[in-house]
Short mmCIF file of C-alpha atoms in Angstrom, two decimals:
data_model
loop_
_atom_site.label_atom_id
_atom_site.label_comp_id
_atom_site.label_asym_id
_atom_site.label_seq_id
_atom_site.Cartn_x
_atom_site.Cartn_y
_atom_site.Cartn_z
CA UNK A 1 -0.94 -16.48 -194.22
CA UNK A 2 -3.76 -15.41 -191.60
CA UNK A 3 -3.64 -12.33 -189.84
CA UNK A 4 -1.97 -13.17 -186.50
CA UNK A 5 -4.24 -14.69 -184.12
CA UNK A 6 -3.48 -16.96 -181.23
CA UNK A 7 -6.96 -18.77 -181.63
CA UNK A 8 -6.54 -20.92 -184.32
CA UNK A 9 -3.42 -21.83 -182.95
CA UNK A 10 -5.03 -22.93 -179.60
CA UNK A 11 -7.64 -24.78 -181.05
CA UNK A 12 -5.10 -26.54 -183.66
CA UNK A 13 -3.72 -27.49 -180.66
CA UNK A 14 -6.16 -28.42 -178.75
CA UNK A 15 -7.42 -30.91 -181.42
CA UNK A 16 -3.74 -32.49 -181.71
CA UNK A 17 -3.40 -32.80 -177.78
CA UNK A 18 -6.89 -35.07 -177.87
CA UNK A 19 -5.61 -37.19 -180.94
CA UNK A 20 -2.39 -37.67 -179.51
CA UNK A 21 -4.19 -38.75 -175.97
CA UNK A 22 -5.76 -41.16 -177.89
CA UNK A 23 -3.32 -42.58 -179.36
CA UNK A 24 -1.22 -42.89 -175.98
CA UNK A 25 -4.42 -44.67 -174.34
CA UNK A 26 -3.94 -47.67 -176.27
CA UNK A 27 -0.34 -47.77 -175.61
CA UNK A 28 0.21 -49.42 -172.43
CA UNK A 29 -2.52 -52.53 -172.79
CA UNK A 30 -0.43 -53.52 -176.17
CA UNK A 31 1.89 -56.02 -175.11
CA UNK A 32 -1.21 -57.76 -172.72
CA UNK A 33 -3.38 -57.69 -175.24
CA UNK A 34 -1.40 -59.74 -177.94
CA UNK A 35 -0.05 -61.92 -175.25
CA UNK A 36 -3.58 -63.12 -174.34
CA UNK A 37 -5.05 -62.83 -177.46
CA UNK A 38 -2.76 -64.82 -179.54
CA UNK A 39 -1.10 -66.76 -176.95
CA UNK A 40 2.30 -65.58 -177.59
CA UNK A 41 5.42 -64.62 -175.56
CA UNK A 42 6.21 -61.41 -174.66
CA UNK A 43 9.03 -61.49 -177.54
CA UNK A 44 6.52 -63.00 -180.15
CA UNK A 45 3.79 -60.24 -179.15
CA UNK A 46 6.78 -57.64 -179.93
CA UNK A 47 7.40 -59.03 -183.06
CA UNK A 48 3.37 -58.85 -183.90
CA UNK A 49 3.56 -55.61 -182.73
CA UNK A 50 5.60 -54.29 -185.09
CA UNK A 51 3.59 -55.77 -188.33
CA UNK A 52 0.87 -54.53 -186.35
CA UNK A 53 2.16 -50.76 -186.66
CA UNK A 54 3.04 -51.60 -190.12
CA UNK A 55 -0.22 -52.30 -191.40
CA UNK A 56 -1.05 -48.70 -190.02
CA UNK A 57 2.51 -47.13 -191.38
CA UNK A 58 1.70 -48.59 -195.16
CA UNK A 59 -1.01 -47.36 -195.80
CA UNK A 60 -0.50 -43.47 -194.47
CA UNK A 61 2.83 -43.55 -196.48
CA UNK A 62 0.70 -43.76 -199.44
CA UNK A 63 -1.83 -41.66 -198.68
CA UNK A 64 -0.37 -39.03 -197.20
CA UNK A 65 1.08 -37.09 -199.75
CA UNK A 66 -2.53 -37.20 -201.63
CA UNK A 67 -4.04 -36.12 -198.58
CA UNK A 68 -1.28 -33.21 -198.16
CA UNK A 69 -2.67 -32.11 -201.71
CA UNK A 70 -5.92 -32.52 -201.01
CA UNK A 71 -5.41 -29.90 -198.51
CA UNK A 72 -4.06 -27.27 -200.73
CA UNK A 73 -6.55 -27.95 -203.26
CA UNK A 74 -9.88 -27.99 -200.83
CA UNK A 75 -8.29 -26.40 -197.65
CA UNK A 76 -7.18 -28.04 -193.83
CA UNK A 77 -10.60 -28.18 -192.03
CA UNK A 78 -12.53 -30.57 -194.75
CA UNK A 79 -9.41 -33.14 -194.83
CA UNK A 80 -8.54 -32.96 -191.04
CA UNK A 81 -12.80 -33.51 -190.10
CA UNK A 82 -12.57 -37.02 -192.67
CA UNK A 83 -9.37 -37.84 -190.64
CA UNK A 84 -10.91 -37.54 -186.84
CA UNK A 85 -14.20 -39.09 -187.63
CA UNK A 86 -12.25 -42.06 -189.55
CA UNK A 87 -10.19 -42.82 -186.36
CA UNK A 88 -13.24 -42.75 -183.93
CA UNK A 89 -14.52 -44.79 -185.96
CA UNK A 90 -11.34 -47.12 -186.22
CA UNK A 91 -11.00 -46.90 -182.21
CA UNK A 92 -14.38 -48.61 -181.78
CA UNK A 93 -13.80 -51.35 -184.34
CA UNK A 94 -10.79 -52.33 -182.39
CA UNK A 95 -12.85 -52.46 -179.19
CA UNK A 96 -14.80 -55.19 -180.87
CA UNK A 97 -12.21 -56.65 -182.88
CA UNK A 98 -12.30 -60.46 -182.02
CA UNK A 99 -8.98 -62.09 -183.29
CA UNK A 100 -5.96 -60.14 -184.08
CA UNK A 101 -6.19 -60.44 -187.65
CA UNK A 102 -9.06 -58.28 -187.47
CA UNK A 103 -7.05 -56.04 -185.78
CA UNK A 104 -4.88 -55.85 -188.42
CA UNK A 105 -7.80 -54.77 -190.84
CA UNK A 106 -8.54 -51.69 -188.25
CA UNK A 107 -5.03 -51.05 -188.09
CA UNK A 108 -5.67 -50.49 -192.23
CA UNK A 109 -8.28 -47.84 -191.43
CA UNK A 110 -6.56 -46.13 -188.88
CA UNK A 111 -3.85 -45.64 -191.24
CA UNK A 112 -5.74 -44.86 -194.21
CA UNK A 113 -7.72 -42.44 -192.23
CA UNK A 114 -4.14 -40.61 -190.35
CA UNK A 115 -3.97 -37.26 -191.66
CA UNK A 116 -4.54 -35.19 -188.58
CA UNK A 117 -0.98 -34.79 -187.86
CA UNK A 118 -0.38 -33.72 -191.66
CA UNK A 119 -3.02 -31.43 -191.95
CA UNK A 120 -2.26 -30.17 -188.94
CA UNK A 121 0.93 -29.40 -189.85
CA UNK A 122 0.45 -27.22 -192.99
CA UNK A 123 -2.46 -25.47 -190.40
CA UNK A 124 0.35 -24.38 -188.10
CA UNK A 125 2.26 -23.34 -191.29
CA UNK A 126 -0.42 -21.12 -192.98
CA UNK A 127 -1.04 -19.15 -189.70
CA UNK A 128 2.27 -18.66 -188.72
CA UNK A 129 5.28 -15.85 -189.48
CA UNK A 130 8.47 -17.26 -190.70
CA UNK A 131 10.32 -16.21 -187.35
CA UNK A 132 7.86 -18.13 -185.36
CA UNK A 133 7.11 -20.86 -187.66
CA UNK A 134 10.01 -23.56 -185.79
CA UNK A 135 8.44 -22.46 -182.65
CA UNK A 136 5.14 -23.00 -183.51
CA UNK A 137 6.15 -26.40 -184.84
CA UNK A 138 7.01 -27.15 -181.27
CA UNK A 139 3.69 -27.16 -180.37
CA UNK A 140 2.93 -30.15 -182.04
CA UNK A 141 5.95 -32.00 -179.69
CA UNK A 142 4.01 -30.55 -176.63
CA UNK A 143 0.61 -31.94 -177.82
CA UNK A 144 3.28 -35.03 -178.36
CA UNK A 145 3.49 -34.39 -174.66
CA UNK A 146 0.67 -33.51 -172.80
CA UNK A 147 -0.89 -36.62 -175.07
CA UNK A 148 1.51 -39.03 -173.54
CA UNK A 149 1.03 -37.67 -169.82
CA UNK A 150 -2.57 -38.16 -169.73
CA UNK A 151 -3.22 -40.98 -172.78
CA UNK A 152 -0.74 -43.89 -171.06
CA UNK A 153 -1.91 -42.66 -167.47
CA UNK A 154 -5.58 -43.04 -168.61
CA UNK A 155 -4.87 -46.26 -170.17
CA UNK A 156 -3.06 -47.80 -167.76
CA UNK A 157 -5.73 -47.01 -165.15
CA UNK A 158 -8.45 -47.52 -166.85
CA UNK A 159 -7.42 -51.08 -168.29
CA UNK A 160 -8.14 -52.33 -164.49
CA UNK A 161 -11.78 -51.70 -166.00
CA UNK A 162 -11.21 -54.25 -169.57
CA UNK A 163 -8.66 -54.87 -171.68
CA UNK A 164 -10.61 -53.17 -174.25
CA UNK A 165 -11.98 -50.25 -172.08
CA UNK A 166 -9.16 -47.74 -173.43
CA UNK A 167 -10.25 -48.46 -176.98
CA UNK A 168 -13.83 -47.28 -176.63
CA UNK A 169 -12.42 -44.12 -174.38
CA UNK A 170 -9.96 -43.41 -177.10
CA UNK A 171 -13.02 -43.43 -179.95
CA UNK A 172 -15.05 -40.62 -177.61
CA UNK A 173 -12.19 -38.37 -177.77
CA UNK A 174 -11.65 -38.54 -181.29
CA UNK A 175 -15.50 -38.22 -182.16
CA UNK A 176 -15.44 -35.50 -179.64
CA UNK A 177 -12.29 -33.72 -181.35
CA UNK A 178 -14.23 -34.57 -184.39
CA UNK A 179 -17.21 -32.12 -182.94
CA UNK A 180 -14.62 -29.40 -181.50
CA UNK A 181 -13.40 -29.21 -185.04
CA UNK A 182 -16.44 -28.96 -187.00
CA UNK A 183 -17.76 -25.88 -184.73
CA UNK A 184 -14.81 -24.09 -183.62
CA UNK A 185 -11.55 -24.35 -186.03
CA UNK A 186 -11.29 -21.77 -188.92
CA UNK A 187 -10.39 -23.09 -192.40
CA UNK A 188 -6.75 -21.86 -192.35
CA UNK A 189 -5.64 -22.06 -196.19
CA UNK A 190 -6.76 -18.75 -197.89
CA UNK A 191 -8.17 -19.24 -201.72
CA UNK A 192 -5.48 -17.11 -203.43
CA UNK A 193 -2.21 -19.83 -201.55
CA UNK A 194 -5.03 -22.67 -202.94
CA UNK A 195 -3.17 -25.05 -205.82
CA UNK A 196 -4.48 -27.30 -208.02
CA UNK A 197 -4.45 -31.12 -207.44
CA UNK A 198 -1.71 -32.88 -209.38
CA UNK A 199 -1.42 -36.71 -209.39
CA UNK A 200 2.36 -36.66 -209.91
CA UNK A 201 2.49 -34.97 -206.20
CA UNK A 202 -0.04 -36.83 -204.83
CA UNK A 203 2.06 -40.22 -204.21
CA UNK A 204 5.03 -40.36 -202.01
CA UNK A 205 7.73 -40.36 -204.09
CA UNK A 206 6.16 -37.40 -206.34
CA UNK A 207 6.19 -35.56 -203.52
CA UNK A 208 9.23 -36.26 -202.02
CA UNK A 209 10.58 -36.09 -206.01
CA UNK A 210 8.97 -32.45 -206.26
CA UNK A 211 10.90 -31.70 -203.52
CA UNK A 212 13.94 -31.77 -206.07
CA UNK A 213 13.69 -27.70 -206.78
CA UNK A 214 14.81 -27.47 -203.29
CA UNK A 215 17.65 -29.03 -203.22
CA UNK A 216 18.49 -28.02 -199.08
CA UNK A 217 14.63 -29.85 -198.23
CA UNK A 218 15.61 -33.02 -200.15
CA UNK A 219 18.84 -33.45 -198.47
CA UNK A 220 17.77 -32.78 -195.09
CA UNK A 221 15.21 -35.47 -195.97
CA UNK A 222 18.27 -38.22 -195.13
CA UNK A 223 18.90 -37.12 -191.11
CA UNK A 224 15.03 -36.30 -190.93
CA UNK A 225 14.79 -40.50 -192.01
CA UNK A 226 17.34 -41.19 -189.85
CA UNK A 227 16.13 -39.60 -186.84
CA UNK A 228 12.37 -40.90 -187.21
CA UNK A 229 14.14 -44.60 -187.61
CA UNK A 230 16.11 -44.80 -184.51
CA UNK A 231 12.85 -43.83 -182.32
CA UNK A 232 11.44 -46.69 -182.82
CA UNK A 233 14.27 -48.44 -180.66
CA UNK A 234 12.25 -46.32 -178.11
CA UNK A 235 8.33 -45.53 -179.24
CA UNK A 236 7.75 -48.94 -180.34
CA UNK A 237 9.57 -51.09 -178.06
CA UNK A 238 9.07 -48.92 -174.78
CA UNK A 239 6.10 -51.24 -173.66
CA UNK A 240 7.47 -54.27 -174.19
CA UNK A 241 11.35 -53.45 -173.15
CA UNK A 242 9.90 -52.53 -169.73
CA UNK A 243 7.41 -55.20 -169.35
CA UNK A 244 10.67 -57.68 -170.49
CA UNK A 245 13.69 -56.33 -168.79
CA UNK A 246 11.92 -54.63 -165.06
CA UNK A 247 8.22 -56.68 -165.22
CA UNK A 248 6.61 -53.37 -165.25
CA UNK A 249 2.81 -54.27 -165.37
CA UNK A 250 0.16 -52.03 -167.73
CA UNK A 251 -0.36 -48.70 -164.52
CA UNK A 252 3.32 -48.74 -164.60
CA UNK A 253 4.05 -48.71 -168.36
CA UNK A 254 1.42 -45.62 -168.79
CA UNK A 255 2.68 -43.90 -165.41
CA UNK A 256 6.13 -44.31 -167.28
CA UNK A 257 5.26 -42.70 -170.52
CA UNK A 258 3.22 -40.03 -168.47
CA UNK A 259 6.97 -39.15 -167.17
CA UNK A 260 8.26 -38.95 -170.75
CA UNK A 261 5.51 -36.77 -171.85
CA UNK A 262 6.22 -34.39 -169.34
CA UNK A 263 9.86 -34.20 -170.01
CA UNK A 264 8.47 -33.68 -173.59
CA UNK A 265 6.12 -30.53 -173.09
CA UNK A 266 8.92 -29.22 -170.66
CA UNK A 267 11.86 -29.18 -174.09
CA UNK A 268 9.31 -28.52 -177.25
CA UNK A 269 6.74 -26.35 -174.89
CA UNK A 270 9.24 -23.93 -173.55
CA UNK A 271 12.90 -24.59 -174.11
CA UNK A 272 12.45 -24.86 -177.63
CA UNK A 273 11.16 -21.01 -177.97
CA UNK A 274 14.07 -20.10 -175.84
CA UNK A 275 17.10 -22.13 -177.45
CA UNK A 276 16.11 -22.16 -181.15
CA UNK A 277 15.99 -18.69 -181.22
CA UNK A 278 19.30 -18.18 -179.59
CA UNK A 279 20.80 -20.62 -181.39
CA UNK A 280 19.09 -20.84 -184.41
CA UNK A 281 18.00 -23.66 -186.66
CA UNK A 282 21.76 -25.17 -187.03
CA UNK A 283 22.99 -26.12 -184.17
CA UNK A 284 20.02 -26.58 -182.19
CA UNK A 285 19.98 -29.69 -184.60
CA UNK A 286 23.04 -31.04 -183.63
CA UNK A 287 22.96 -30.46 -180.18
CA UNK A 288 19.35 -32.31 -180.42
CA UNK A 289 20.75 -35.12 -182.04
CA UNK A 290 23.56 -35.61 -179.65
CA UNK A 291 21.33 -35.97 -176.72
CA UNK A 292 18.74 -38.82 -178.45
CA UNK A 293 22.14 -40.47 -178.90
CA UNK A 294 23.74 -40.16 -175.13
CA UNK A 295 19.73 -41.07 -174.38
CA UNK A 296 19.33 -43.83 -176.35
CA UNK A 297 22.92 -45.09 -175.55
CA UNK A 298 21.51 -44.71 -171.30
CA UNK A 299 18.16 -46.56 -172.45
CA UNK A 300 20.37 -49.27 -173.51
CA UNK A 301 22.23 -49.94 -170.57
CA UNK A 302 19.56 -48.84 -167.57
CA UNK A 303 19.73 -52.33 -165.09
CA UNK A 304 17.24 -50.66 -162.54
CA UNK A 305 13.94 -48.92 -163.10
CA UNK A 306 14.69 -45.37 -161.64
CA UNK A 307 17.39 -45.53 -164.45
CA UNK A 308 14.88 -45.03 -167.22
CA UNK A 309 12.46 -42.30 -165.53
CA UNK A 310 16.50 -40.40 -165.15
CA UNK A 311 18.00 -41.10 -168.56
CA UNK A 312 14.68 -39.87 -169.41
CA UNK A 313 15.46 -36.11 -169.06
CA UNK A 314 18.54 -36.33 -171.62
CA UNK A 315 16.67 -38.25 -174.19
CA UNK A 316 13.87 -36.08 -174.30
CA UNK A 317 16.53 -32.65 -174.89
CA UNK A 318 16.92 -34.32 -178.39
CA UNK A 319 13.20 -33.07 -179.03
CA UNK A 320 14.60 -29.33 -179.96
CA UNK A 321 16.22 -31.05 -183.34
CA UNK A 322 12.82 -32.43 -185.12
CA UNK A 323 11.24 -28.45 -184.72
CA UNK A 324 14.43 -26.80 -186.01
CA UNK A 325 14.94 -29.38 -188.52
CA UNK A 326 11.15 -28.93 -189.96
CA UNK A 327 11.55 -25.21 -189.59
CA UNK A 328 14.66 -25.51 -191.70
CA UNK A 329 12.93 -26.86 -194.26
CA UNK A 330 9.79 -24.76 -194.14
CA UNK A 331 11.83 -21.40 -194.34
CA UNK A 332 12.78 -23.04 -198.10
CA UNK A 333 8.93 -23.49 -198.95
CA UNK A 334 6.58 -20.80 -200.43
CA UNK A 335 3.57 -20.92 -199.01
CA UNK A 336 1.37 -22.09 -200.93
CA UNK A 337 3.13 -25.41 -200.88
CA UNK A 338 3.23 -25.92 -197.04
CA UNK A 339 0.91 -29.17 -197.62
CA UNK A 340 2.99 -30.88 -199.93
CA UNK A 341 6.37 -30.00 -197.43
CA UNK A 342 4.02 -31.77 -194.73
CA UNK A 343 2.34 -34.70 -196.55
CA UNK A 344 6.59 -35.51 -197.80
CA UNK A 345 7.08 -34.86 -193.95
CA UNK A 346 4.50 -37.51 -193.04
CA UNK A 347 5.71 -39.66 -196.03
CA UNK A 348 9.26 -40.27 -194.46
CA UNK A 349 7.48 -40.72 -191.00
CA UNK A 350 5.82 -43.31 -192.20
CA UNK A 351 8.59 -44.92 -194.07
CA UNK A 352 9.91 -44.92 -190.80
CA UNK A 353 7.20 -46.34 -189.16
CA UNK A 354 7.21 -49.17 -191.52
CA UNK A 355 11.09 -49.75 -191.48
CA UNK A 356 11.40 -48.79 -188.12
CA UNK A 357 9.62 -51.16 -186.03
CA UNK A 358 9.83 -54.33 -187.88
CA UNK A 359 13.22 -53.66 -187.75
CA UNK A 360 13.57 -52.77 -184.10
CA UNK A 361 11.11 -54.63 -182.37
CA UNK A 362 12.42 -57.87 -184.18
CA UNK A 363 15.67 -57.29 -183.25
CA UNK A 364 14.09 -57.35 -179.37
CA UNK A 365 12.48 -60.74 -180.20
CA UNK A 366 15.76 -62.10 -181.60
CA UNK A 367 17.91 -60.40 -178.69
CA UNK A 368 15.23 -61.67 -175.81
CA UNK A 369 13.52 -64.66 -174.59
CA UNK A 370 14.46 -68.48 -174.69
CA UNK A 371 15.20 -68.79 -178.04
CA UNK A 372 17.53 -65.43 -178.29
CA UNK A 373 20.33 -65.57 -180.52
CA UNK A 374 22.08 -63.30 -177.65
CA UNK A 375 20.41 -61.83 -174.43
CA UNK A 376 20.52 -58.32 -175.07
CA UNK A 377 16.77 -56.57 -174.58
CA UNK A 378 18.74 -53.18 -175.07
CA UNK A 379 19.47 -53.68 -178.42
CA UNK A 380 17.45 -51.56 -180.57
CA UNK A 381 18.49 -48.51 -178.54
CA UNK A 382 22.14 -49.57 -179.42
CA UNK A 383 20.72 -49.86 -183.12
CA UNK A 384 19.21 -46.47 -182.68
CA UNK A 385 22.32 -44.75 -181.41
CA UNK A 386 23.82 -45.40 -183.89
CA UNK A 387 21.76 -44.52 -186.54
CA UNK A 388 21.79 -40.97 -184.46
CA UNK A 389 25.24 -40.34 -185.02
CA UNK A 390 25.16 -41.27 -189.04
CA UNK A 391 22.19 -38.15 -188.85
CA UNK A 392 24.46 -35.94 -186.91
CA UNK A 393 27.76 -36.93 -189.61
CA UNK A 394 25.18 -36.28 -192.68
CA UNK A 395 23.57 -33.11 -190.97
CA UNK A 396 27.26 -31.63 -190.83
CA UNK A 397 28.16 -32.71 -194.69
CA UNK A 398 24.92 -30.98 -195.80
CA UNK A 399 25.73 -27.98 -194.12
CA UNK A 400 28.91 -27.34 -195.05
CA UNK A 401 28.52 -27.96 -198.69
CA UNK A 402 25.21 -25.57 -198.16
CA UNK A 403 27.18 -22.75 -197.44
#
């Protein structure tokens, strides 16, 4: 671990805030963009949408673990430099992307090319103490944040310009992260906590299999899955739930999601360093996990607009679970194997991502529109609830038998 120094940190963060803005630019013209492009209904777009987040979500599940080893074998900066100037690159192939299959094929890239949050990750770990380390986690749900107040804001406003006018803003920050990274951010991974590349860890079930000599990680593994499936009933279906059930237009979406992110910085930039410590790893999970399901359960049920900017405030208190829970696990890791707890980390996000929204956002195409087997837009946050309070029941089972 580095000598303590709040510099890296800052700059680590700094580069995640201007991915994660982005990736939130994008966000609002989504559900417009497949609509016109494709000629589809708002349900049918959703339903795109989702095999549209898959081609990215494929991809990074198997890559990530390789790219998680890659980083303890070569070090963070090299890995997380490839993975900026890939998704500039990505960013301005979608602003000339003519058809949408071609949007699946820079979909592909972007997710062949997502490591920054994984690298990122095992930077945070290297540099941190083991007290701090959940804390210090957090900051990657306030660059979560701060991503989504400005990203969605910037894209909705800035889509009054061309529908594709948030993709080529989105590809200057990340070539411009790409620069701040190259000139300012220390290589993190010192050469004696270096480890030598193995293949059998470098796909994603090695790495969630090597996980097997710590048998508290794997475990926690099933409510980490759990909780990364049920947000989809909210990340992925946000736009188009809003859009369907208020007629919120593209300004309103991202001024929306600006909300959220603030909400989000608020919990994992300052409430998180106050209530994990008091109440340690334990049951600042459950109590996380109970409020993403009285959210989700709000979400669900919301019949007027000032309903969801509201509910918004107890769904985003669940954010202090994902911190503890990854601390949890990274207090059970040596060191020098930070990348591979990361790139398994990223693995099961991306299973999630893959699972997640086909499953959700077809379950809002089937539950909306004139062909819906039942009218019932609120359905994947019902979904999602659920799947909530299966994580909190198998949370409890693990740690009782754990003690």
């Amino acid at each position: 671990m580095l000598k303590p120094d709040k510099k890296p940190l800052i700059l680590i963060f700094i580069t995640l805030l201007i991915d994660v803005i982005g990736i939130g630019i994008i966000i609002p013209i989504i559900p417009k963009l497949l609509e016109t492009l494709g000629n589809y209904s708002l349900s049918e777009a959703s339903s795109i949408g989702s095999w549209l987040i898959f081609a990215f979500a494929f991809p990074q599940f198997l890559l990530s673990p390789f790219i998680g080893s890659l980083s303890d074998k070569f070090g963070r900066r090299p890995v997380l430099l490839i993975a900026l100037v890939g998704l500039g690159l990505d960013y301005i192939f979608h602003a000339l992307a003519p058809s949408i299959a071609l949007l699946f094929v820079g979909r592909i890239i972007a997710g062949i090319c997502g490591a920054s949050f994984t690298t990122a990750s095992a930077y945070i770990a290297d540099i941190s103490t083991p007290e701090k380390r959940s804390q210090n986690f957090g900051l990657i749900g306030v660059a979560f944040g701060l991503g989504f107040i400005l990203g969605p804001v910037i894209g909705g406003l800035t889509s009054t310009w061309g529908q594709r006018a948030p993709f080529w803003i989105a590809a200057c920050l990340s070539l411009v992260n790409a620069l701040l990274c190259y000139f300012y951010l220390p290589e993190s991974l010192i050469l004696k906590n270096r480890t030598n590349f193995d293949w059998k860890r470098a796909n994603p079930l090695g790495a969630l299999l090597h996980l097997k000599k710590y048998p508290l990680v794997l475990k926690l593994m099933v409510p980490t899955l759990l909780l990364y499936l049920a947000s989809h009933a909210v990340q992925s279906n946000w736009a188009f739930y809003t859009k369907y059930k208020f007629n919120w237009d593209e300004q309103m979406i991202g001024f929306s999601l600006g909300v959220v992110g603030v909400m989000i910085a608020i919990v994992q930039g300052g409430l998180i360093r106050i209530i994990i410590p008091k109440l340690g790893n334990e049951k600042s999970i459950f109590i996380g996990f109970v409020f993403y399901f009285i959210g989700m359960l709000l979400f669900a049920l919301a019949n007027q607009s000032w309903m969801m900017f509201a509910f918004t405030i107890v769904y985003t208190m669940g954010g202090i679970s994902g911190p503890a829970l990854q601390g949890q696990m990274s207090l059970s890791i040596p060191a020098n194997e930070q990348g591979k707890l990361s790139g398994a980390i990223a693995g099961i996000m991306s299973i999630s991502a893959i699972i997640g929204p086909l499953l959700m956002n077809n379950l809002f195409a089937i539950c909306t529109g004139k062909n819906a087997i039942i009218e019932l837009p609120g359905a994947p946050m019902l979904l999602g609830s659920l799947l909530i309070f299966i994580a909190v029941i198998s949370v409890f089972v693990i740690f009782r038998n754990n003690k």
